[in-house]
mmCIF file of C-alpha atoms in Angstrom:
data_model
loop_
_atom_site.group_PDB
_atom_site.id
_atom_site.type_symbol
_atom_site.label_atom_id
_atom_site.label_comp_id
_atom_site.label_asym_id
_atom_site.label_seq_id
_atom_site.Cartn_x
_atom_site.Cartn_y
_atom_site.Cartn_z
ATOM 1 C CA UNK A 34 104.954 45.851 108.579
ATOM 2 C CA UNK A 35 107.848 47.407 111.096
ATOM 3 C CA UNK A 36 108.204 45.439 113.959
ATOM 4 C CA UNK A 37 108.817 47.506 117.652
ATOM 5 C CA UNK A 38 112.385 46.922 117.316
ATOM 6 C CA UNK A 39 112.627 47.877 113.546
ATOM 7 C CA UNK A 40 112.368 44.694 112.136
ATOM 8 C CA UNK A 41 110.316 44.249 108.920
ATOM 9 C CA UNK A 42 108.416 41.305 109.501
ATOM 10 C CA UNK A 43 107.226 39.428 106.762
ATOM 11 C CA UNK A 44 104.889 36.477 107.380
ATOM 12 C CA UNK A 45 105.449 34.453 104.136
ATOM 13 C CA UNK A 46 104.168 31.001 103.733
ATOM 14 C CA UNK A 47 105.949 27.735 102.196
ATOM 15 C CA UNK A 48 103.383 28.247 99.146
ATOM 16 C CA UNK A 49 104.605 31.913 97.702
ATOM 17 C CA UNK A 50 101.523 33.663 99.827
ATOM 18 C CA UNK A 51 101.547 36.167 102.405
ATOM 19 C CA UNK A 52 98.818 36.129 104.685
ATOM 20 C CA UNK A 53 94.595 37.405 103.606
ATOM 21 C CA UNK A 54 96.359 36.033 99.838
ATOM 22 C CA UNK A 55 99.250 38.269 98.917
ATOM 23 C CA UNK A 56 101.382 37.120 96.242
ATOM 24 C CA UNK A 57 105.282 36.906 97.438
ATOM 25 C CA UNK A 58 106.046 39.940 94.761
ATOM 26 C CA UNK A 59 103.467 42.685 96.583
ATOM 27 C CA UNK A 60 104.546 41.455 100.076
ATOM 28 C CA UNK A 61 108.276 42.043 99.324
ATOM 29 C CA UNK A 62 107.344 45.311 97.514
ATOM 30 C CA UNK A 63 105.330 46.238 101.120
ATOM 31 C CA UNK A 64 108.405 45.305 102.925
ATOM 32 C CA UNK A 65 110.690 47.661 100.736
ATOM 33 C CA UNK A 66 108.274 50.171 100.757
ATOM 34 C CA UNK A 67 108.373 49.484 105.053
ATOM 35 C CA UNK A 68 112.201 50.211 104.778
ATOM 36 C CA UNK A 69 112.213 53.191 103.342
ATOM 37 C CA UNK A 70 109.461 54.720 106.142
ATOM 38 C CA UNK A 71 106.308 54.402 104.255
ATOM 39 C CA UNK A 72 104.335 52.088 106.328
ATOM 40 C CA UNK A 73 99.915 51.488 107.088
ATOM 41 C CA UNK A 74 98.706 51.513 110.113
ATOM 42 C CA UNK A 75 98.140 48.298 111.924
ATOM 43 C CA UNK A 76 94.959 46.915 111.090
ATOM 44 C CA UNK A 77 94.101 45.255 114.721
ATOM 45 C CA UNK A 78 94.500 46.452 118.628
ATOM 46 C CA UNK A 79 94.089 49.561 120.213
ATOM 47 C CA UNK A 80 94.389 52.550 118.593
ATOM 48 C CA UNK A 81 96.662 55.266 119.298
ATOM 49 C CA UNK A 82 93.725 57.255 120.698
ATOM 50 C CA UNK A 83 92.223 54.241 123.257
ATOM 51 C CA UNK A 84 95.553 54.032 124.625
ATOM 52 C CA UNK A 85 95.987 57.438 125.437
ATOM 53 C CA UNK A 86 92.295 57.492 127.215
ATOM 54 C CA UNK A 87 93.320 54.574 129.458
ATOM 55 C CA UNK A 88 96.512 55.874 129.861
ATOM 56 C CA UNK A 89 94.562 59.295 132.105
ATOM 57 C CA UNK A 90 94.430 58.557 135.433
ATOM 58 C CA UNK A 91 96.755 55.159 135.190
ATOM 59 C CA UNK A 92 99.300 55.244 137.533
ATOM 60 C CA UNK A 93 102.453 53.281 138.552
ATOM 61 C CA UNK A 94 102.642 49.803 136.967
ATOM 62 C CA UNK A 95 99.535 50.099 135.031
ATOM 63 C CA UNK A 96 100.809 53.207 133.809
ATOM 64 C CA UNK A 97 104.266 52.198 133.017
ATOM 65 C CA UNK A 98 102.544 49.204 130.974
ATOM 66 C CA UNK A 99 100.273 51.545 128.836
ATOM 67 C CA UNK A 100 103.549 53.821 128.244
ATOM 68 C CA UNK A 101 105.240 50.626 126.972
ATOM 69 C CA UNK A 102 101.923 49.631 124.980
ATOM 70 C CA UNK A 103 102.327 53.350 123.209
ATOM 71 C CA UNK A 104 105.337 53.713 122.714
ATOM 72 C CA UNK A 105 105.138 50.170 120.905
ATOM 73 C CA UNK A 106 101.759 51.592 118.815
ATOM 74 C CA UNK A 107 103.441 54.843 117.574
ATOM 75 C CA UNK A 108 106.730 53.223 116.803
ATOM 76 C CA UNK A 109 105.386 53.101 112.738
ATOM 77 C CA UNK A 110 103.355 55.690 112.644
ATOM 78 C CA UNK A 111 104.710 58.632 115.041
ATOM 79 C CA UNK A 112 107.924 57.899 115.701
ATOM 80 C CA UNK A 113 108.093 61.403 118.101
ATOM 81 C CA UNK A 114 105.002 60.307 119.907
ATOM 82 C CA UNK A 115 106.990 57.110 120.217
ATOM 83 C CA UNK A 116 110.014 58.983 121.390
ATOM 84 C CA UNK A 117 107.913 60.545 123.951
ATOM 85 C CA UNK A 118 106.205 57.589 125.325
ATOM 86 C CA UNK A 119 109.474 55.780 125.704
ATOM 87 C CA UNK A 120 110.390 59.091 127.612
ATOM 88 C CA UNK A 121 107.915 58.346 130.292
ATOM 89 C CA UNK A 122 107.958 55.295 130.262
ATOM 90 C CA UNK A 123 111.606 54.921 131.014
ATOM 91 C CA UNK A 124 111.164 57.906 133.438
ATOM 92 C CA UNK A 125 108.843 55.928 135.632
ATOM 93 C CA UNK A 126 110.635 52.459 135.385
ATOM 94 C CA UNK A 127 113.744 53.965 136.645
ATOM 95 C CA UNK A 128 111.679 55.612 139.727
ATOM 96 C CA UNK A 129 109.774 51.735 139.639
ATOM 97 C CA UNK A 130 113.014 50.057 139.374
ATOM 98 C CA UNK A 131 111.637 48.591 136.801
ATOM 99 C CA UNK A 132 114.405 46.948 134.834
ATOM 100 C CA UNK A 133 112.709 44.705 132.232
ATOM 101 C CA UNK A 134 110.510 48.208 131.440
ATOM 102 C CA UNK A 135 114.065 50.626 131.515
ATOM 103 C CA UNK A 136 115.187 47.702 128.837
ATOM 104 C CA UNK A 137 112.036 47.876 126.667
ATOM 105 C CA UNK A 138 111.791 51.519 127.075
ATOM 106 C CA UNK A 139 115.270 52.356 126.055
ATOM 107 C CA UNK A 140 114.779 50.468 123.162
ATOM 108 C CA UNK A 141 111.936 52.105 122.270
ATOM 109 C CA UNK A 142 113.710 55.486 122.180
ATOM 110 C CA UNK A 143 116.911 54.164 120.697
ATOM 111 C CA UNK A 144 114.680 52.719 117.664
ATOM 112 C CA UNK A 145 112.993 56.339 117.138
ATOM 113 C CA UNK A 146 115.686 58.329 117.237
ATOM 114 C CA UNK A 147 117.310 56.080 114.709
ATOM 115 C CA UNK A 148 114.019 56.771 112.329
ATOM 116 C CA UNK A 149 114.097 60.406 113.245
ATOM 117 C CA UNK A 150 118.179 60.639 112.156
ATOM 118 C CA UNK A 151 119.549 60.857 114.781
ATOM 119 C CA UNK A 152 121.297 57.104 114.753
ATOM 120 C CA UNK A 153 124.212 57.993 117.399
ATOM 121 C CA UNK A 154 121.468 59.250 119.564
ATOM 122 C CA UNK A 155 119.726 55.885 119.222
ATOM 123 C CA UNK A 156 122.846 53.851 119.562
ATOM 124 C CA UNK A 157 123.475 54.996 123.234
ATOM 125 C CA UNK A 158 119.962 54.076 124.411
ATOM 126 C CA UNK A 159 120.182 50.642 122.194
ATOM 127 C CA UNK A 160 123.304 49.949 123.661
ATOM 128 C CA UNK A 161 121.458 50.377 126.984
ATOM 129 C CA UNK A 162 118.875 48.250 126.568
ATOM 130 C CA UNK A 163 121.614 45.386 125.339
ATOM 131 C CA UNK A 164 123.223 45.069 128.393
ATOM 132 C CA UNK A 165 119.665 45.226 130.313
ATOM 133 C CA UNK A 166 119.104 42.126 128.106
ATOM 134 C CA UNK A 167 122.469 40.675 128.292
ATOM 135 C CA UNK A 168 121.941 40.968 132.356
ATOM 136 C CA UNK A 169 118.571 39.076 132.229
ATOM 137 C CA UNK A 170 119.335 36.746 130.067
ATOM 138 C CA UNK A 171 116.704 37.646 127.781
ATOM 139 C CA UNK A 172 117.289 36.281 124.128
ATOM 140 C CA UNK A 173 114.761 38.149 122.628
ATOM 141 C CA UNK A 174 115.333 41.409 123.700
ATOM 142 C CA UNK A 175 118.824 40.931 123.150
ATOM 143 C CA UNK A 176 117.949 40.347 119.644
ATOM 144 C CA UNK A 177 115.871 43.003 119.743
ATOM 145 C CA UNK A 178 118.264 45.713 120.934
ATOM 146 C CA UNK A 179 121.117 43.908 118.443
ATOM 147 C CA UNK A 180 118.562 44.536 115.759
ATOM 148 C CA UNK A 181 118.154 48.138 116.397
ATOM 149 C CA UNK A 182 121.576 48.812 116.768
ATOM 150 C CA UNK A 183 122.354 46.987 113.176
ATOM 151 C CA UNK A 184 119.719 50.065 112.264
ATOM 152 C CA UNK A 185 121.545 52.203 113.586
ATOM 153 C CA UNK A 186 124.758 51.489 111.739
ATOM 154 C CA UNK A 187 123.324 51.590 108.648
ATOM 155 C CA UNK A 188 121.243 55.057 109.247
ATOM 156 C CA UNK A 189 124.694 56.181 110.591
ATOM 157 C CA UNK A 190 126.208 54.659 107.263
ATOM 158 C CA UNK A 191 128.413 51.993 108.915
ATOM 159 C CA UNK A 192 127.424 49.262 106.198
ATOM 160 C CA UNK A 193 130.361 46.809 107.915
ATOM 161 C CA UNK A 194 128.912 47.140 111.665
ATOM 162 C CA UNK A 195 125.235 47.248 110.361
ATOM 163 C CA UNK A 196 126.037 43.469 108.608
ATOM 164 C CA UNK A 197 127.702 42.399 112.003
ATOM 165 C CA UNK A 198 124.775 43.221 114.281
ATOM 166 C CA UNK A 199 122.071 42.020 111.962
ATOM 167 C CA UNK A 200 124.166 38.570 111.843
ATOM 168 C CA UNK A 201 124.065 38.645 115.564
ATOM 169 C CA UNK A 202 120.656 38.970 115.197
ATOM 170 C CA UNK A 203 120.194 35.965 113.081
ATOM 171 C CA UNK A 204 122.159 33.716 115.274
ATOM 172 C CA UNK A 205 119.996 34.414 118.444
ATOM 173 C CA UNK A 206 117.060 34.260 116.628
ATOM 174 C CA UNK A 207 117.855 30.820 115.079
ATOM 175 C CA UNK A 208 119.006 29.495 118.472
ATOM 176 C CA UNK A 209 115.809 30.411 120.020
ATOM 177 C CA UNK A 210 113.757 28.729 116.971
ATOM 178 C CA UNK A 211 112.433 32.216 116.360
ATOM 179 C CA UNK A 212 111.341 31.672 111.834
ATOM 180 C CA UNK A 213 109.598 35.169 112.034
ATOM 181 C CA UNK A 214 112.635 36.816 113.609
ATOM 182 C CA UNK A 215 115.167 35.183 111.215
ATOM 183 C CA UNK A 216 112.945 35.999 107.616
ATOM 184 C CA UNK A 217 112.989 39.857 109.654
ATOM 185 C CA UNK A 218 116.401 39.866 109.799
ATOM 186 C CA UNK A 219 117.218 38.597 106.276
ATOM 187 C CA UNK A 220 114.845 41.140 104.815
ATOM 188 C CA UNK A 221 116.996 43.761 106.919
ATOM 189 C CA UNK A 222 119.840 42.396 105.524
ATOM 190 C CA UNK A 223 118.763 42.360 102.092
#
């Protein structure tokens, strides 16, 4: 399935099975089929559609959480709605000060516009969101925002830069023990 940040995360075991019994061959098939934006919806959590009825008279923090939450839930499946959401929700963390939220959010956005083609778009908000993370010294996020921007290269057909960025990716995830993120990253890389 496609991860918030635009990973494809695969969940493979040792033994050749994906998880509920997938054989390796149909999970890497999913995965391809993931890259090239044909993806199912998630089959657990709130839907779309409970997220936007708590979302109604939510306001401040709660409210910048269940923008983040949607923004996260549309990211495969309505990558506009996403777009939106991410809108808001970076919106009201900048008027929060938020910062952790601004870093999520802009990722959020950077990631859609990237799957909506428009990868320079994207960049500027991913770019935003990596030196949020850099500032925190959040690992993840970093890796995160890296990850999108290695999207972003290779939506914008910079092959070279797209390599670099997903191998940035790979080294933070390894250093933070992260086996999920890494097999993400080296389906992204191919």
């Amino acid at each position: 399935r496609l991860g918030s940040s635009g990973d494809v995360e695969l969940g493979c075991g040792m033994d050749g099975e994906a998880p509920g019994g997938q054989s390796l061959r149909r999970t890497v098939a999913l995965c391809l089929l993931t890259l090239l934006g044909v993806t199912a919806p998630a089959a657990s959590g709130p839907t779309l559609e409970d997220l936007e009825r708590r979302l109604g008279g939510s306001t401040g923090p709660e409210r910048l959480a269940l923008l983040c939450e949607l923004a996260e839930a549309a990211s495969a499946r309505d990558r506009a709605r996403a777009r939106a959401y991410g809108e808001e929700a970076l919106t009201l963390a900048l008027s929060l000060g938020a910062a952790p939220a601004q870093m999520l959010a802009h990722r959020h956005i950077g990631v859609a516009l990237v799957w909506l083609g428009q990868p320079g778009q994207g960049k500027t908000h991913l770019e935003t969101s990596l030196s949020l993370a850099r500032a925190a010294g959040d690992g993840k996020s970093e890796g995160d925002a890296l990850n999108g921007l290695g999207l972003a290269h290779y939506h914008a057909g910079q092959l070279e830069q797209a390599i670099k960025r997903f191998h940035e990716v790979l080294s933070i995830r390894t250093r933070l023990g992260d086996e999920r993120g890494m097999a993400a990253v080296h389906a992204n890389l191919g």
